[in-house]
Coordinates of C-alpha atoms (C1' of nucleotides) in Angstrom, one line a residue:
Chain A
M16 CA 45.9 172.6 152.0
A17 CA 43.8 173.8 154.9
R18 CA 40.2 172.5 154.9
K19 CA 37.1 174.3 155.8
T20 CA 36.1 173.6 159.4
G21 CA 33.6 170.7 159.6
S22 CA 34.7 169.3 156.2
H23 CA 35.5 165.6 156.7
G24 CA 34.1 163.9 153.6
D25 CA 37.1 161.8 153.0
I26 CA 37.0 160.3 156.4
T27 CA 33.3 160.3 157.1
G28 CA 32.5 158.2 154.0
P29 CA 34.4 155.1 155.1
K30 CA 33.1 155.6 158.6
V31 CA 29.6 155.4 157.4
H32 CA 30.2 152.2 155.6
A33 CA 32.0 150.7 158.6
A34 CA 29.3 151.7 161.1
A35 CA 26.5 150.5 158.8
L36 CA 28.2 147.1 158.3
R37 CA 28.8 146.6 162.1
L38 CA 25.2 147.6 163.0
I39 CA 23.5 145.7 160.2
A40 CA 25.5 142.5 161.0
R41 CA 24.4 142.7 164.6
H42 CA 20.8 143.7 164.3
G43 CA 19.7 143.3 160.7
F44 CA 19.1 145.9 158.0
A45 CA 15.5 146.6 158.7
A46 CA 16.1 146.9 162.4
V47 CA 18.9 149.5 162.1
S48 CA 17.9 153.1 161.6
M49 CA 19.8 155.8 159.8
R50 CA 19.8 157.6 163.1
Q51 CA 21.7 154.8 164.7
I52 CA 24.2 154.7 162.0
A53 CA 24.7 158.5 162.2
H54 CA 25.1 158.3 166.0
E55 CA 27.8 155.6 165.6
V56 CA 29.6 157.8 163.1
G57 CA 29.2 160.9 165.2
V58 CA 27.1 163.0 162.9
Q59 CA 23.4 163.8 162.6
A60 CA 21.1 161.6 160.4
G61 CA 20.7 164.2 157.7
A62 CA 24.5 164.2 157.0
L63 CA 24.4 160.5 155.9
Y64 CA 22.6 161.5 152.7
R65 CA 25.8 163.2 151.4
Y66 CA 27.2 159.6 151.2
T67 CA 24.3 157.6 150.0
P68 CA 21.1 158.5 148.1
D69 CA 19.1 156.2 150.4
K70 CA 19.2 153.3 152.8
Q71 CA 18.7 150.7 150.1
T72 CA 21.7 151.9 148.1
L73 CA 23.8 151.9 151.2
L74 CA 23.0 148.2 151.8
F75 CA 23.7 147.3 148.2
D76 CA 27.0 149.1 148.2
L77 CA 28.1 147.2 151.3
M78 CA 27.2 143.9 149.8
R79 CA 28.6 144.6 146.3
G80 CA 31.8 145.8 148.0
H81 CA 32.1 142.5 149.8
M82 CA 31.6 140.5 146.6
D83 CA 34.0 142.6 144.6
A84 CA 36.7 142.2 147.3
L85 CA 36.0 138.4 147.3
L86 CA 36.4 138.1 143.6
A87 CA 39.5 140.3 143.5
A88 CA 41.2 138.4 146.3
R89 CA 40.3 135.1 144.6
A90 CA 41.7 136.3 141.3
A91 CA 44.9 137.3 143.0
A92 CA 45.2 134.0 144.8
A93 CA 44.3 131.9 141.7
G94 CA 47.0 133.8 139.8
G95 CA 49.5 132.5 142.2
V96 CA 49.0 128.8 141.4
A97 CA 51.5 127.1 139.2
V98 CA 50.4 125.6 135.9
F99 CA 51.4 122.2 136.9
D100 CA 49.6 122.2 140.3
T101 CA 47.3 119.2 140.6
P102 CA 43.5 119.6 141.2
L103 CA 44.0 118.5 144.7
I104 CA 46.6 121.2 145.4
R105 CA 44.3 123.8 144.0
L106 CA 41.3 122.4 146.0
D107 CA 43.3 122.7 149.2
E108 CA 44.3 126.2 148.3
F109 CA 40.7 127.2 147.6
V110 CA 39.6 125.8 151.0
R111 CA 42.3 127.8 152.8
F112 CA 41.5 130.9 150.8
H113 CA 37.8 130.7 151.5
I114 CA 38.3 130.2 155.2
R115 CA 40.8 133.0 155.6
F116 CA 38.9 135.5 153.6
H117 CA 35.6 134.9 155.3
L118 CA 36.9 134.7 158.8
E119 CA 38.7 138.1 158.3
R120 CA 35.5 139.9 157.7
P121 CA 32.7 138.3 159.6
D122 CA 30.4 141.3 159.5
A123 CA 30.5 141.6 155.7
V124 CA 29.9 137.8 155.4
F125 CA 26.9 138.0 157.7
V126 CA 25.3 140.9 155.9
S127 CA 25.9 139.4 152.5
Y128 CA 24.3 136.1 153.3
M129 CA 21.4 137.4 155.5
E130 CA 20.2 140.6 153.9
L131 CA 19.6 139.3 150.3
R132 CA 15.9 139.5 151.1
N133 CA 16.1 143.2 151.7
L134 CA 17.5 144.1 148.2
T135 CA 15.4 145.3 145.4
P136 CA 15.1 142.7 142.6
E137 CA 17.6 144.4 140.4
N138 CA 20.2 144.6 143.2
F139 CA 19.5 141.1 144.1
A140 CA 20.1 139.8 140.6
A141 CA 23.4 141.7 140.4
L142 CA 24.7 140.1 143.6
E143 CA 23.5 136.6 142.6
A144 CA 25.6 136.9 139.4
L145 CA 28.7 137.7 141.4
R146 CA 28.1 134.9 143.8
R147 CA 27.7 132.5 140.9
D148 CA 31.0 133.7 139.5
Y149 CA 32.7 132.7 142.7
E150 CA 31.0 129.3 143.0
D151 CA 32.1 128.6 139.4
Q152 CA 35.7 128.9 140.4
L153 CA 35.4 126.0 142.8
E154 CA 33.3 124.0 140.3
V155 CA 36.1 124.3 137.7
I156 CA 38.6 122.8 140.2
L157 CA 36.2 119.9 140.9
L158 CA 35.6 119.3 137.2
S159 CA 39.3 119.2 136.5
G160 CA 39.9 116.8 139.3
A161 CA 37.1 114.6 138.1
A162 CA 38.4 114.7 134.5
A163 CA 41.9 113.7 135.7
G164 CA 40.3 110.8 137.6
E165 CA 41.6 112.1 140.9
F166 CA 38.3 113.0 142.5
G167 CA 35.3 110.7 142.8
L168 CA 32.2 113.0 142.3
T169 CA 28.6 112.0 142.0
D170 CA 27.3 115.5 141.1
T171 CA 29.7 118.4 140.6
K172 CA 27.2 121.2 141.0
I173 CA 25.8 119.9 144.3
T174 CA 29.2 119.1 145.6
T175 CA 30.3 122.7 144.9
L176 CA 27.4 124.1 146.8
A177 CA 27.7 121.6 149.6
I178 CA 31.4 122.4 150.1
I179 CA 30.8 126.2 150.1
A180 CA 28.0 125.8 152.6
M181 CA 30.2 123.7 154.9
L182 CA 33.1 126.2 154.7
T183 CA 31.0 129.3 155.2
G184 CA 29.2 127.7 158.2
L185 CA 32.5 128.0 160.0
T186 CA 31.8 131.8 160.3
T187 CA 28.8 131.1 162.6
W188 CA 30.8 129.5 165.4
Y189 CA 34.5 130.5 164.9
R190 CA 36.0 132.6 167.7
E191 CA 39.5 133.9 167.6
D192 CA 40.2 132.8 171.2
G193 CA 38.6 129.4 170.6
R194 CA 39.8 125.9 171.3
L195 CA 41.8 125.4 168.1
P196 CA 44.2 127.7 166.2
L197 CA 43.2 128.7 162.7
T198 CA 45.9 126.6 161.0
Q199 CA 44.5 123.5 162.7
I200 CA 41.0 124.4 161.7
E201 CA 42.2 124.7 158.1
R202 CA 43.7 121.3 158.2
I203 CA 40.5 119.8 159.5
Y204 CA 38.4 121.4 156.8
T205 CA 40.7 120.5 154.0
G206 CA 40.5 116.9 155.3
L207 CA 36.7 117.1 155.3
V208 CA 36.6 118.5 151.8
R209 CA 39.0 115.9 150.5
G210 CA 36.8 113.2 151.9
A211 CA 33.7 114.7 150.3
V212 CA 35.4 114.7 146.9
G213 CA 36.5 111.1 147.3
V214 CA 40.2 111.6 148.1
S215 CA 41.4 109.6 150.9
Chain B
M22 CA -22.2 123.9 170.1
A23 CA -23.1 127.0 168.1
R24 CA -20.5 129.7 168.4
K25 CA -21.1 133.4 168.7
T26 CA -20.8 135.2 165.3
G27 CA -17.3 136.5 164.7
S28 CA -15.7 134.0 167.1
H29 CA -13.0 132.2 165.3
G30 CA -10.2 131.8 167.9
D31 CA -9.5 128.1 167.2
I32 CA -8.9 128.8 163.5
T33 CA -7.4 132.3 163.6
G34 CA -4.6 131.3 166.0
P35 CA -3.0 128.8 163.6
K36 CA -3.6 131.3 160.8
V37 CA -1.6 134.0 162.6
H38 CA 1.3 131.7 163.1
A39 CA 1.2 130.5 159.4
A40 CA 1.0 134.1 158.1
A41 CA 3.7 135.4 160.3
L42 CA 6.0 132.5 159.3
R43 CA 5.5 133.1 155.7
L44 CA 6.0 136.9 155.8
I45 CA 8.9 136.8 158.2
A46 CA 10.7 134.2 156.0
R47 CA 10.2 136.4 153.0
H48 CA 10.9 139.8 154.3
G49 CA 12.5 139.4 157.8
F50 CA 11.1 140.0 161.2
A51 CA 11.9 143.7 161.6
A52 CA 10.6 144.4 158.1
V53 CA 7.2 142.8 158.7
S54 CA 4.5 144.8 160.5
M55 CA 1.7 143.5 162.7
R56 CA -0.6 145.2 160.2
Q57 CA 0.8 143.1 157.3
I58 CA 0.3 139.9 159.3
A59 CA -3.2 140.9 160.2
H60 CA -4.0 141.7 156.6
E61 CA -2.7 138.3 155.5
V62 CA -4.9 136.6 158.1
G63 CA -7.9 138.7 157.3
V64 CA -8.4 140.6 160.5
Q65 CA -7.4 144.0 161.9
A66 CA -4.1 144.5 163.6
G67 CA -5.6 144.9 167.1
A68 CA -7.1 141.4 166.9
L69 CA -3.6 139.8 166.8
Y70 CA -3.1 140.7 170.4
R71 CA -5.6 138.0 171.4
Y72 CA -3.0 135.5 170.2
T73 CA 0.3 137.0 171.3
P74 CA 1.2 139.5 174.0
D75 CA 3.6 141.2 171.6
K76 CA 5.6 140.8 168.4
Q77 CA 8.7 139.4 170.1
T78 CA 6.8 136.6 171.7
L79 CA 5.2 135.8 168.4
L80 CA 8.7 135.4 166.9
F81 CA 9.9 133.3 169.7
D82 CA 6.9 131.0 169.6
L83 CA 7.5 130.4 165.9
M84 CA 11.1 129.5 166.5
R85 CA 10.6 127.4 169.5
G86 CA 7.8 125.6 167.8
H87 CA 10.1 124.7 165.0
M88 CA 12.8 123.4 167.3
D89 CA 10.3 121.4 169.4
A90 CA 9.0 119.8 166.2
L91 CA 12.6 119.0 165.1
L92 CA 13.5 117.4 168.4
A93 CA 10.2 115.5 168.6
A94 CA 10.6 114.2 165.1
R95 CA 14.2 113.3 165.7
A96 CA 13.3 111.4 168.8
A97 CA 10.7 109.4 166.9
A98 CA 13.1 108.6 164.1
A99 CA 15.9 107.6 166.5
G100 CA 13.5 105.4 168.4
G101 CA 13.1 103.4 165.2
V102 CA 16.7 102.3 164.8
A103 CA 17.6 98.7 165.8
V104 CA 20.1 98.3 168.6
F105 CA 22.4 96.4 166.3
D106 CA 22.4 99.1 163.6
T107 CA 26.0 100.2 162.8
P108 CA 27.1 103.8 163.2
L109 CA 27.2 104.1 159.4
I110 CA 23.6 103.0 159.1
R111 CA 22.6 105.5 161.8
L112 CA 24.6 108.3 160.1
D113 CA 22.9 107.7 156.8
E114 CA 19.5 107.7 158.6
F115 CA 20.4 111.0 160.3
V116 CA 21.4 112.6 157.0
R117 CA 18.1 111.5 155.3
F118 CA 16.1 112.7 158.3
H119 CA 17.8 116.1 158.4
I120 CA 17.2 116.7 154.7
R121 CA 13.6 115.6 154.7
F122 CA 12.7 117.5 157.8
H123 CA 14.3 120.7 156.7
L124 CA 13.1 120.6 153.1
E125 CA 9.5 120.1 154.3
R126 CA 9.4 123.4 156.2
P127 CA 11.6 125.9 154.4
D128 CA 10.0 129.0 156.0
A129 CA 10.5 127.7 159.5
V130 CA 14.1 126.8 158.8
F131 CA 14.8 130.2 157.3
V132 CA 13.3 132.1 160.2
S133 CA 15.0 129.9 162.8
Y134 CA 18.4 130.5 161.3
M135 CA 18.1 134.1 160.3
E136 CA 16.2 135.8 163.1
L137 CA 18.2 134.7 166.1
R138 CA 19.5 138.3 166.2
N139 CA 16.1 139.6 166.8
L140 CA 15.4 137.6 169.9
T141 CA 15.8 138.9 173.5
P142 CA 18.9 137.4 175.2
E143 CA 16.7 135.0 177.3
N144 CA 14.8 133.8 174.3
F145 CA 18.1 133.4 172.3
A146 CA 19.6 131.3 175.1
A147 CA 16.6 129.0 175.2
L148 CA 16.8 128.4 171.5
E149 CA 20.5 127.8 171.5
A150 CA 20.1 125.1 174.1
L151 CA 17.6 123.3 171.9
R152 CA 19.9 123.6 168.9
R153 CA 22.7 122.1 170.8
D154 CA 20.5 119.2 171.9
Y155 CA 20.0 118.4 168.2
E156 CA 23.7 118.8 167.3
D157 CA 24.6 116.4 170.1
Q158 CA 22.5 113.7 168.5
L159 CA 24.7 113.7 165.4
E160 CA 27.9 114.0 167.5
V161 CA 26.9 110.9 169.4
I162 CA 26.7 109.0 166.2
L163 CA 30.1 110.2 165.1
L164 CA 31.6 109.3 168.4
S165 CA 30.3 105.8 168.3
G166 CA 31.6 105.4 164.8
A167 CA 35.0 106.7 165.8
A168 CA 35.1 104.4 168.9
A169 CA 34.2 101.4 166.7
G170 CA 37.0 102.3 164.3
E171 CA 34.6 102.7 161.4
F172 CA 35.0 106.5 161.0
G173 CA 38.2 108.4 160.6
L174 CA 37.6 111.7 162.4
T175 CA 40.1 114.5 163.1
D176 CA 37.7 116.5 165.3
T177 CA 34.3 115.3 166.2
K178 CA 32.8 118.6 167.3
I179 CA 33.9 120.5 164.2
T180 CA 32.9 117.6 161.9
T181 CA 29.4 117.7 163.5
L182 CA 29.0 121.4 162.8
A183 CA 30.4 121.1 159.3
I184 CA 28.0 118.3 158.4
I185 CA 25.0 120.1 159.7
A186 CA 26.0 123.3 157.8
M187 CA 26.5 121.3 154.7
L188 CA 23.1 119.7 155.0
T189 CA 21.2 122.8 156.0
G190 CA 22.7 124.7 153.1
L191 CA 20.6 122.5 150.8
T192 CA 17.6 124.6 151.8
T193 CA 18.9 127.7 150.2
W194 CA 18.9 126.3 146.7
Y195 CA 16.6 123.2 146.6
R196 CA 13.5 123.5 144.4
E197 CA 10.8 120.9 144.2
D198 CA 10.8 121.1 140.4
G199 CA 14.6 121.1 140.2
R200 CA 17.0 118.9 138.2
L201 CA 17.2 116.0 140.5
P202 CA 14.6 114.1 142.5
L203 CA 14.8 114.2 146.3
T204 CA 15.9 110.5 146.6
Q205 CA 18.8 111.2 144.4
I206 CA 19.8 114.3 146.3
E207 CA 19.7 112.2 149.5
R208 CA 22.1 109.7 147.9
I209 CA 24.5 112.4 146.9
Y210 CA 24.5 114.0 150.4
T211 CA 24.9 110.7 152.2
G212 CA 27.9 110.1 149.9
L213 CA 29.4 113.5 150.7
V214 CA 28.9 112.9 154.5
R215 CA 30.4 109.4 154.3
G216 CA 33.4 110.8 152.6
A217 CA 33.8 113.6 155.2
V218 CA 33.8 111.0 158.0
G219 CA 36.4 108.9 156.3
V220 CA 34.2 106.1 155.0
S221 CA 34.8 105.2 151.4
Chain C
dG15 C1' 29.9 169.1 155.0
dT16 C1' 27.2 169.3 158.8
dC17 C1' 23.6 171.2 161.4
dT18 C1' 18.6 172.0 163.0
dA19 C1' 14.0 171.5 161.9
dT20 C1' 10.4 169.4 159.8
dA21 C1' 7.2 166.9 156.4
dT22 C1' 5.2 162.6 156.0
dT23 C1' 4.4 158.1 157.0
dG24 C1' 3.8 154.1 159.5
dA25 C1' 5.1 151.4 163.4
dG26 C1' 3.6 148.6 168.2
dA27 C1' 0.2 148.5 171.3
dT28 C1' -4.2 149.6 173.9
dA29 C1' -9.3 151.0 174.9
dG30 C1' -13.8 150.3 174.5
dA31 C1' -18.0 149.4 171.5
dC32 C1' -20.4 145.5 169.6
Chain D
dG13 C1' -13.3 137.6 169.1
dT14 C1' -13.1 141.4 166.2
dC15 C1' -13.7 146.0 165.1
dT16 C1' -12.7 151.1 165.0
dA17 C1' -10.2 154.6 166.8
dT18 C1' -6.3 156.4 168.9
dC19 C1' -2.0 157.1 171.7
dT20 C1' 2.8 157.5 171.4
dC21 C1' 6.8 157.1 169.2
dA22 C1' 10.2 156.7 165.6
dA23 C1' 11.2 155.9 160.9
dT24 C1' 13.1 157.9 156.0
dA25 C1' 14.1 161.7 153.7
dT26 C1' 14.3 166.7 152.6
dA27 C1' 15.1 172.0 153.1
dG28 C1' 17.6 175.6 154.2
dA29 C1' 20.9 178.0 157.6
dC30 C1' 25.8 178.2 158.6

DNA sequence: GTCTATATTGAGATAGAC
DNA sequence: GTCTATCTCAATATAGAC
């Protein structure tokens, strides 16, 4: 089917999201103008409003898209563990999953953790619920390890949050051409996490 | 000495910093206007320029003030340790210090970690140097513990960054009226850190 | 679906009166 | 030291031509 000249909706849409993610990660939501995003896409500012009703919704869509992808990828990964896998095996797998997923999309991670303040209260609440869903998946692993007597935990909830903060912090300094290969970094972090949950 | 009416420079200056810190922590640097800050202080926008040459310098002063205070407080605390204190004792002390210092000034912590993107390159470089000075103090403790055979570390640098990320993450969820008292939280985190460095 | 043009609003910063 | 007034510029968002 021939398209009308100048009709590029199916390609422009994703480009708007990609450009917005890149720019907001670098400069922050409030510091980025719709004009800048349009320029990056290669259209005029007015054209963006075919793809989002307003700037706030654009931000929310980016952040919700990231959390949806995180939960979907996590569900797929968790579906792959065997029923007889120990809590420790599942913990290691979670650590590797978290590191891989977050390092593969640094811009989305940055935006999702830094721009919560710029969401409306309703949008903020929606994202917080998704974030809690994800945290709960680690907490379940910790609880099962504690119940089995394999982990030594003082406080499951705090340990969950502490581990996630430790792992996500990796995104602030990791460079692809850095000193260590990713597999080695994964080994170091699984070791740190094992220590934190009392597994030697 | 009687002052001229309307002359409040010695009191307005700190108020400008306090108001800016509060507002920027809540809404982000780019989202806060000089007019909002002025309103919070109780003056007109033009009056702010008696206390800062521009908005960028105001941000930098806030962030550098925080890092200066951090390093000064750390120097004071490190000066209090006895020469015969073990690496483990000094590690525990660092953890408690970091938690206390950061929880006492959540706004400054928030601004210092979130607004790095909004600094000019020169100002950014200056702050990064201060941050590295602080991280080095933990790394020195880890190195001494490893050298003494008391800590089991795979990678000192990464462990340093991982511990600091874990501890600072606390500021994102801690509430004064929360489930646990601060002393108990400190105990949990010292336990997590001990585990991460291979001390049972 | 994208453009140009524009309505409206508010930003950072400065000048000069008091 | 603070105010009022203002310059200059750029923001979000919309309207209507093509």
